[in-house]
PDB file of C-alpha atoms in Angstrom:
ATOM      1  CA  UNK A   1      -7.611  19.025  16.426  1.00  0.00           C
ATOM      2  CA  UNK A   2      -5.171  19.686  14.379  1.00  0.00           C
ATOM      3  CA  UNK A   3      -2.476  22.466  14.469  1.00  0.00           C
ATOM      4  CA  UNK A   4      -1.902  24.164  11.332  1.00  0.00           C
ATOM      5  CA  UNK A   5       1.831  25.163  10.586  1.00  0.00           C
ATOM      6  CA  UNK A   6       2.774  27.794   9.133  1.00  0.00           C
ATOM      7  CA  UNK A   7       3.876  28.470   5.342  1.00  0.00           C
ATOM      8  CA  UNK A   8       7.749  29.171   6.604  1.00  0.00           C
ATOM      9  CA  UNK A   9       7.828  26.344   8.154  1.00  0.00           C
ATOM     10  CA  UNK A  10       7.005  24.039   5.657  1.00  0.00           C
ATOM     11  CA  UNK A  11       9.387  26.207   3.511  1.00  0.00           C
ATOM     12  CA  UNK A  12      12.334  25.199   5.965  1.00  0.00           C
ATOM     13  CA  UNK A  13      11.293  21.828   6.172  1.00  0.00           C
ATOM     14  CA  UNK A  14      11.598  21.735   2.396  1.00  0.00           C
ATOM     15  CA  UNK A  15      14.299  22.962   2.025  1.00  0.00           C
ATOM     16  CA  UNK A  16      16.748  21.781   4.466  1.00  0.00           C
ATOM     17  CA  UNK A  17      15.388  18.348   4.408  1.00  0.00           C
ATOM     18  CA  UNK A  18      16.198  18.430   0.320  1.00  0.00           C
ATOM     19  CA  UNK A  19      19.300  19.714   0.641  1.00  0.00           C
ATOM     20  CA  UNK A  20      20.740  17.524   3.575  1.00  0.00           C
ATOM     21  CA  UNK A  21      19.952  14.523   1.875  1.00  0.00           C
ATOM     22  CA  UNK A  22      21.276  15.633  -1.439  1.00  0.00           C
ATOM     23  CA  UNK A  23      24.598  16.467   0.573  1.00  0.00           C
ATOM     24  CA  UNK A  24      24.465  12.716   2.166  1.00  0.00           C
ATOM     25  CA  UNK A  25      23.387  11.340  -1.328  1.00  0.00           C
ATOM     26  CA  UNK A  26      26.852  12.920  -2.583  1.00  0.00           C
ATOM     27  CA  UNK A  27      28.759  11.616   0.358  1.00  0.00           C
ATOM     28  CA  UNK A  28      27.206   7.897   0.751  1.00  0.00           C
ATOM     29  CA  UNK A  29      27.531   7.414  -3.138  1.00  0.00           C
ATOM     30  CA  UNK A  30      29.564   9.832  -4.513  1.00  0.00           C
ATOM     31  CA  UNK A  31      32.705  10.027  -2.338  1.00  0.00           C
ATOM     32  CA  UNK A  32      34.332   6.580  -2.748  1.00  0.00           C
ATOM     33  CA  UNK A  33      33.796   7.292  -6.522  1.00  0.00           C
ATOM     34  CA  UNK A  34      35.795  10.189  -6.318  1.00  0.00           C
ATOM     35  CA  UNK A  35      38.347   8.847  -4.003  1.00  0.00           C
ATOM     36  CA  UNK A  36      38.753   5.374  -6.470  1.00  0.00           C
ATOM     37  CA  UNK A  37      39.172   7.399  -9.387  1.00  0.00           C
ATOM     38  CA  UNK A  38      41.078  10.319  -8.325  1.00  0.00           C
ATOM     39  CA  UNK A  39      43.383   8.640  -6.144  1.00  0.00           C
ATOM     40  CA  UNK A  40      43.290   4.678  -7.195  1.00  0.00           C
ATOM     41  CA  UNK A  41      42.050   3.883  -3.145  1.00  0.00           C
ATOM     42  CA  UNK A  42      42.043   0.429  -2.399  1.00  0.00           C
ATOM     43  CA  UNK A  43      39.052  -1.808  -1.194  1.00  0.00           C
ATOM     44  CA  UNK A  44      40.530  -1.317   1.816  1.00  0.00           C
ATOM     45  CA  UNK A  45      41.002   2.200   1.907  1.00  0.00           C
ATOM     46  CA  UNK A  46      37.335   2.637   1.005  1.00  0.00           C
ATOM     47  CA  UNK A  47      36.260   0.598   3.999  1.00  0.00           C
ATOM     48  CA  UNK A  48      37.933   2.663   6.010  1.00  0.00           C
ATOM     49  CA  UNK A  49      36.609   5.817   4.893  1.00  0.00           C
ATOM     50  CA  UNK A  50      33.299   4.396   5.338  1.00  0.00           C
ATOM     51  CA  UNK A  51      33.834   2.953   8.835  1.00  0.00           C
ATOM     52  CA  UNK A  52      35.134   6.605   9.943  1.00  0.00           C
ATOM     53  CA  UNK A  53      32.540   8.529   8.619  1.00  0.00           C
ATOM     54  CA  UNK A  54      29.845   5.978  10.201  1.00  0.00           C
ATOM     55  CA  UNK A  55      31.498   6.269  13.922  1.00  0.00           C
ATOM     56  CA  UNK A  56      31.736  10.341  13.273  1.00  0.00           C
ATOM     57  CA  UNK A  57      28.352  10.267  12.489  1.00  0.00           C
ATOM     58  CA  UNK A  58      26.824   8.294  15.319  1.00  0.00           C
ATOM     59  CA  UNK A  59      29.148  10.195  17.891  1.00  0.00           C
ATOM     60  CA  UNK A  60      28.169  13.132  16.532  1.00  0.00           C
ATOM     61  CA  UNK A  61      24.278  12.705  16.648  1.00  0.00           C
ATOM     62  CA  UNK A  62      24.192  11.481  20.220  1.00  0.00           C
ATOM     63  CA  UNK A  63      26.602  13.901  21.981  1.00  0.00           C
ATOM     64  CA  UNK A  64      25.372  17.008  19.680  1.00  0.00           C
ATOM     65  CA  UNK A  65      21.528  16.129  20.093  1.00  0.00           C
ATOM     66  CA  UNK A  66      21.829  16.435  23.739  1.00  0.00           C
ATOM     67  CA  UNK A  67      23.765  19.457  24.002  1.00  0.00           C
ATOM     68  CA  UNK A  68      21.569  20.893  21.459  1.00  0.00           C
ATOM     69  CA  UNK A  69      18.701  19.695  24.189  1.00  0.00           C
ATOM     70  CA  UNK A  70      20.330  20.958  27.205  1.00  0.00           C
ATOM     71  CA  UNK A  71      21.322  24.529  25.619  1.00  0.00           C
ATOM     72  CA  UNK A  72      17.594  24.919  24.320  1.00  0.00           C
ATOM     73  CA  UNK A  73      18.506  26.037  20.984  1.00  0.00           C
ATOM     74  CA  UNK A  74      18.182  24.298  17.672  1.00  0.00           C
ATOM     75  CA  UNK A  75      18.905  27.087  14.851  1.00  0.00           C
ATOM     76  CA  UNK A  76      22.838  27.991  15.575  1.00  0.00           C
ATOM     77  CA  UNK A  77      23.558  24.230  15.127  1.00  0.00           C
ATOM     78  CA  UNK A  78      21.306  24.116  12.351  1.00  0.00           C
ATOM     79  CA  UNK A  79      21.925  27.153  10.057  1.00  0.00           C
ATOM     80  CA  UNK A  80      26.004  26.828  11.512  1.00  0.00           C
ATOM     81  CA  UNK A  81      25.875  23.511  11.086  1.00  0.00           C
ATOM     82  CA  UNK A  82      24.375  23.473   7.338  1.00  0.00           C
ATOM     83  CA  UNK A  83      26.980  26.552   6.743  1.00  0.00           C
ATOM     84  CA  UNK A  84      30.387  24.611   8.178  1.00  0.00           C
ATOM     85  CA  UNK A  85      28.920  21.355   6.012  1.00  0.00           C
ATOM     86  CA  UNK A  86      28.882  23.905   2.820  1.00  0.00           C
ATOM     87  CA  UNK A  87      32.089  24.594   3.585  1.00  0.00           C
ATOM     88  CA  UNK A  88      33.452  20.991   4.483  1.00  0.00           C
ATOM     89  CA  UNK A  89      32.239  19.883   1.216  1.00  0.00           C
ATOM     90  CA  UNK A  90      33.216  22.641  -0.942  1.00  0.00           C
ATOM     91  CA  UNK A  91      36.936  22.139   0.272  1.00  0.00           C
ATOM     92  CA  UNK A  92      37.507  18.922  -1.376  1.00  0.00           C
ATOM     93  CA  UNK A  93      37.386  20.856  -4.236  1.00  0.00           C
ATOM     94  CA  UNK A  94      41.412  21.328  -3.511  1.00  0.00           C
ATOM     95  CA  UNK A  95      42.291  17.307  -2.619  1.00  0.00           C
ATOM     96  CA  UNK A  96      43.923  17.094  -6.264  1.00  0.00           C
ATOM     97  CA  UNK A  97      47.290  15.574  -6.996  1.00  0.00           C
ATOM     98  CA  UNK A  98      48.101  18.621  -9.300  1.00  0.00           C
ATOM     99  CA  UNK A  99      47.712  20.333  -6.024  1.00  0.00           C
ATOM    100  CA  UNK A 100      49.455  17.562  -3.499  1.00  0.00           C
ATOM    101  CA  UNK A 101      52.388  16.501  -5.336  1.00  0.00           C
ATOM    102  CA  UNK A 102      54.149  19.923  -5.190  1.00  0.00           C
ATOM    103  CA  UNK A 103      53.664  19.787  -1.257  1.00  0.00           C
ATOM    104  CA  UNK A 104      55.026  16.161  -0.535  1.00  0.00           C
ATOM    105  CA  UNK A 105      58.379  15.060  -0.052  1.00  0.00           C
ATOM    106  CA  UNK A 106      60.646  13.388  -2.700  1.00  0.00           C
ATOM    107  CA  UNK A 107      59.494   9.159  -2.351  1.00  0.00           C
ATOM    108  CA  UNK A 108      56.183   9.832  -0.616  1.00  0.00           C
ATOM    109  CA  UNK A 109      52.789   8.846  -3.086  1.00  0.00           C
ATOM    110  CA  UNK A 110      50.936  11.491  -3.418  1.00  0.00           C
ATOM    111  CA  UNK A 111      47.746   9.408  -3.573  1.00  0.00           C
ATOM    112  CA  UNK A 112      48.599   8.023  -0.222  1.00  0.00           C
ATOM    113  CA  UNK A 113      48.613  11.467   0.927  1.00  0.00           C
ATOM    114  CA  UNK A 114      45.124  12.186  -0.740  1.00  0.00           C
ATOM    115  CA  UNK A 115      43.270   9.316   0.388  1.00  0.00           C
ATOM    116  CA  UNK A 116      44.089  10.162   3.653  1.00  0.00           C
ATOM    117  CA  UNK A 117      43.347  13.772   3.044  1.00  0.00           C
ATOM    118  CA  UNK A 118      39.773  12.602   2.006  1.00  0.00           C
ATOM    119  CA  UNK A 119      39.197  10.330   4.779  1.00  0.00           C
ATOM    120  CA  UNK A 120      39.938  13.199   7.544  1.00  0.00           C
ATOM    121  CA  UNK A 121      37.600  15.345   5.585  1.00  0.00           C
ATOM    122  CA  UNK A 122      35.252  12.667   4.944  1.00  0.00           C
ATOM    123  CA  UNK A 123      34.820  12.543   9.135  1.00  0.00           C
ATOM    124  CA  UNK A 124      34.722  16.486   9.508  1.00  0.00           C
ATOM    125  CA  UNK A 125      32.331  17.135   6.805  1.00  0.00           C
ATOM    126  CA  UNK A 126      30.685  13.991   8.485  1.00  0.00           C
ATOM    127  CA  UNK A 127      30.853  15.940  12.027  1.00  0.00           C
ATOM    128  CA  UNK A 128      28.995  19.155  10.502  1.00  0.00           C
ATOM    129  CA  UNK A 129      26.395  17.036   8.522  1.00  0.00           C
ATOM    130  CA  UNK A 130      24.908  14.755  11.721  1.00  0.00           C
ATOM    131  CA  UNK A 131      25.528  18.318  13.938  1.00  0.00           C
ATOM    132  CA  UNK A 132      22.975  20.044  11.196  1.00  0.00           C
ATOM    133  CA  UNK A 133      20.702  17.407  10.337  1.00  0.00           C
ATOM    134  CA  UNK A 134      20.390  14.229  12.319  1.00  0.00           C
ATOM    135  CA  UNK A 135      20.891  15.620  15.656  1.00  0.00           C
ATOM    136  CA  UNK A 136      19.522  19.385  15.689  1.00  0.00           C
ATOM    137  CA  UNK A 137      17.150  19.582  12.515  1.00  0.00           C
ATOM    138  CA  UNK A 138      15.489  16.313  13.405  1.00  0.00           C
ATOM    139  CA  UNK A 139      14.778  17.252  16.551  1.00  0.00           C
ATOM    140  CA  UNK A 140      13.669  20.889  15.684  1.00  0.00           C
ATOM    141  CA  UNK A 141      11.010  19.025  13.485  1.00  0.00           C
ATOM    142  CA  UNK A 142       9.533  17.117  16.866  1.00  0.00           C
ATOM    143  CA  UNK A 143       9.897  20.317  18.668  1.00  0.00           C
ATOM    144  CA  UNK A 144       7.839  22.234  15.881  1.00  0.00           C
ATOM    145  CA  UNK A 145       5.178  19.542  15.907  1.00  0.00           C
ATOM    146  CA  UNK A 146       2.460  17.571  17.658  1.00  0.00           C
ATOM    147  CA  UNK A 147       0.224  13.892  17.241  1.00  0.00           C
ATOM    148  CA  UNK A 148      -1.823  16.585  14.642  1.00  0.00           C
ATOM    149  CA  UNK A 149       0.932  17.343  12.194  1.00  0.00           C
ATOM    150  CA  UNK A 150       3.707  15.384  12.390  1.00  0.00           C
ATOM    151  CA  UNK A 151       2.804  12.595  10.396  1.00  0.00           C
ATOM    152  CA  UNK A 152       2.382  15.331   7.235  1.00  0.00           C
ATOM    153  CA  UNK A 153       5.928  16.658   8.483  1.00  0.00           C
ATOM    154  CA  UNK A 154       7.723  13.133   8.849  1.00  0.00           C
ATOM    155  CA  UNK A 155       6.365  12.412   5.457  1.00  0.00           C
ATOM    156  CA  UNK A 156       7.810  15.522   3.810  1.00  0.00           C
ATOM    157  CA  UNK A 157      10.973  14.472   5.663  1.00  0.00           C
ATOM    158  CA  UNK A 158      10.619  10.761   4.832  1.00  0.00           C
ATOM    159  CA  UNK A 159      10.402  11.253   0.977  1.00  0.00           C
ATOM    160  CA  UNK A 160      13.402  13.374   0.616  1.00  0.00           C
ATOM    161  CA  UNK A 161      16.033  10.649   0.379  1.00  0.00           C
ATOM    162  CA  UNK A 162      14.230   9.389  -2.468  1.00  0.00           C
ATOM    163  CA  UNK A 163      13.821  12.721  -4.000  1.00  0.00           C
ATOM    164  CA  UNK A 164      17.215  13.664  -3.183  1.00  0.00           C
ATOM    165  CA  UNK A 165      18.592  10.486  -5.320  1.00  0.00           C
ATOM    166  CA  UNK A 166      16.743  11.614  -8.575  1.00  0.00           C
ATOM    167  CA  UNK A 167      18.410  15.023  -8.090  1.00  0.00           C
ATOM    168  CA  UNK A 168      21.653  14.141  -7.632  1.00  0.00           C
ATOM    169  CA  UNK A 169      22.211  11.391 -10.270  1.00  0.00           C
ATOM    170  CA  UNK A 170      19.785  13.717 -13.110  1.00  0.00           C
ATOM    171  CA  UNK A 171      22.026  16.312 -12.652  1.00  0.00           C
ATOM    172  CA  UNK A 172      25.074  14.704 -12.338  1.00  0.00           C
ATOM    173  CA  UNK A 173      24.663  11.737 -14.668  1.00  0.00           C
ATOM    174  CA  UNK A 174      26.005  13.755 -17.742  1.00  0.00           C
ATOM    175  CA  UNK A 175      29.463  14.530 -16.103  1.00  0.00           C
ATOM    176  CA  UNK A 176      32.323  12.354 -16.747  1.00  0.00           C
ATOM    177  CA  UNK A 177      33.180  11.087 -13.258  1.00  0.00           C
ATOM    178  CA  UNK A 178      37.602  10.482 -14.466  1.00  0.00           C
ATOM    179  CA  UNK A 179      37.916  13.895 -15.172  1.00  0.00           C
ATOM    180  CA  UNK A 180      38.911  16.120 -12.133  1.00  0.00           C
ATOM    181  CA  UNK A 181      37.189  18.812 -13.405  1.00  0.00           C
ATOM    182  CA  UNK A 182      34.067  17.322 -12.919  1.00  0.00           C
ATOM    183  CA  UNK A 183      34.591  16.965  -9.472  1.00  0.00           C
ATOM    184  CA  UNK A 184      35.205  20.035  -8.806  1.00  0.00           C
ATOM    185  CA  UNK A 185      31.566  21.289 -10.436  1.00  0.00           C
ATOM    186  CA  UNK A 186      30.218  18.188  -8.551  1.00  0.00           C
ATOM    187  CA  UNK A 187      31.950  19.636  -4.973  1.00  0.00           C
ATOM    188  CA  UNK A 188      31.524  23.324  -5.732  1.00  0.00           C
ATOM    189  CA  UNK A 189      27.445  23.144  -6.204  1.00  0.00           C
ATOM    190  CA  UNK A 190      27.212  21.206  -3.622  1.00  0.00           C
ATOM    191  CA  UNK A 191      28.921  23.024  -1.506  1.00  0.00           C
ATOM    192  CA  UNK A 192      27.006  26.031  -2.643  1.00  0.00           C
ATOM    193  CA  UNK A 193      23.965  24.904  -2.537  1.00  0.00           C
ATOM    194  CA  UNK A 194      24.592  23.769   1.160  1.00  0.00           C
ATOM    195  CA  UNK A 195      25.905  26.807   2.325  1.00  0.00           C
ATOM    196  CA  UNK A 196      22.833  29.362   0.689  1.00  0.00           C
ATOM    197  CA  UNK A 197      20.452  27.031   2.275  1.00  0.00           C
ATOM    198  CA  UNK A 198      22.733  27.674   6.025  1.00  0.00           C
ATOM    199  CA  UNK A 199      22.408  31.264   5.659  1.00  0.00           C
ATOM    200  CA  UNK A 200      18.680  31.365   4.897  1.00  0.00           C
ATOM    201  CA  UNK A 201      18.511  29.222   7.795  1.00  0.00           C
ATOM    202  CA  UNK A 202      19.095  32.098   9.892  1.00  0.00           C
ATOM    203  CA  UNK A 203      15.933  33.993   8.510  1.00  0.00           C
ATOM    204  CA  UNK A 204      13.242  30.807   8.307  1.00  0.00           C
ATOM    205  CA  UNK A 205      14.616  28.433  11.573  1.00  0.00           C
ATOM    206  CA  UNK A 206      12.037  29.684  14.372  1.00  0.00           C
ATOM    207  CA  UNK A 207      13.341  28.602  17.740  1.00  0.00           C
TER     208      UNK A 207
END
């Protein structure tokens, strides 16, 4: 027999499944982009980023999930989580050099200082992504389901990455990614976006 779900939840499912991805979609292709251009990063400093963000995420996911599963509550770290992330991302809106180079000593590089800047923020926009999505709005999806429905859920779910990709580079593909001013647009929707969907998390997440 199969359970039928409710129109708000496939709403949220929608909707913060879309979004998340799109936000991982600008981080996992977007973000050494930014850093190359921006800042003139190195291979290496690339890897690096990359290697941080992956242990933040799987930290995050494992020690997050359960204490999501031992406090019994899944919409605070969802709708906070998806809120903190809007935030996160929308701050790298102010890693500039326009903005660093007043702030550095005499002799230090300035794009030194921002590469680092982006990889700590890399691994605490990281931290509030996998707190959101991988560890509490995955698992709210199992909670919310059974063997009836969760195969139409999971596929909602599965087909966003795919979705999200067409999204991002449609609407992105006309800006010119060596300006800095594109960056910012690219950051500040994001962000936005992210954020909104946190807040209306609030009203559609049903424990």
């Amino acid at each position: 027999m199969k359970t039928k779900l409710s129109a708000r939840f496939w709403c949220a499912i929608t909707l913060f499944s879309l979004i998340g991805q799109v936000a991982w979609v600008v981080e996992n292709m977007y973000l050494n982009v930014f850093i190359y251009k921006m800042f003139h990063a190195s291979a290496a400093d690339i890897s690096a980023m990359v290697a941080a963000s992956a242990v933040a995420a799987t930290l995050t996911t494992v020690f997050i999930g359960a204490l999501s599963d031992r406090i019994g509550k899944r919409r605070i770290f969802i709708a906070g989580g998806y809120i903190l992330w809007g935030v996160s991302i929308f701050s790298f809106v102010f890693i500039r050099l326009d903005i660093i180079e007043p702030l550095v000593p005499m002799g230090v590089s300035a794009a030194a200082v921002g590469v680092s800047l982006v990889i700590v923020l890399d691994c605490i926009m990281t931290f509030f992504g996998s707190t959101a999505n991988d560890a509490a709005f995955n698992a709210w999806l199992t909670d919310m389901t059974d063997e009836g429905n969760r195969g139409a859920a999971e596929g909602i779910n599965a087909m966003m990455p795919l979705v999200a990709i067409l999204c991002v580079f449609g609407g992105f593909m006309a800006f010119n990614l060596d300006d800095g001013q594109s960056w910012t647009y690219i950051f500040s929707i994001i962000g936005a976006l992210t954020l909104i969907v946190g807040i209306a998390g609030l009203f559609l997440i049903k424990e």
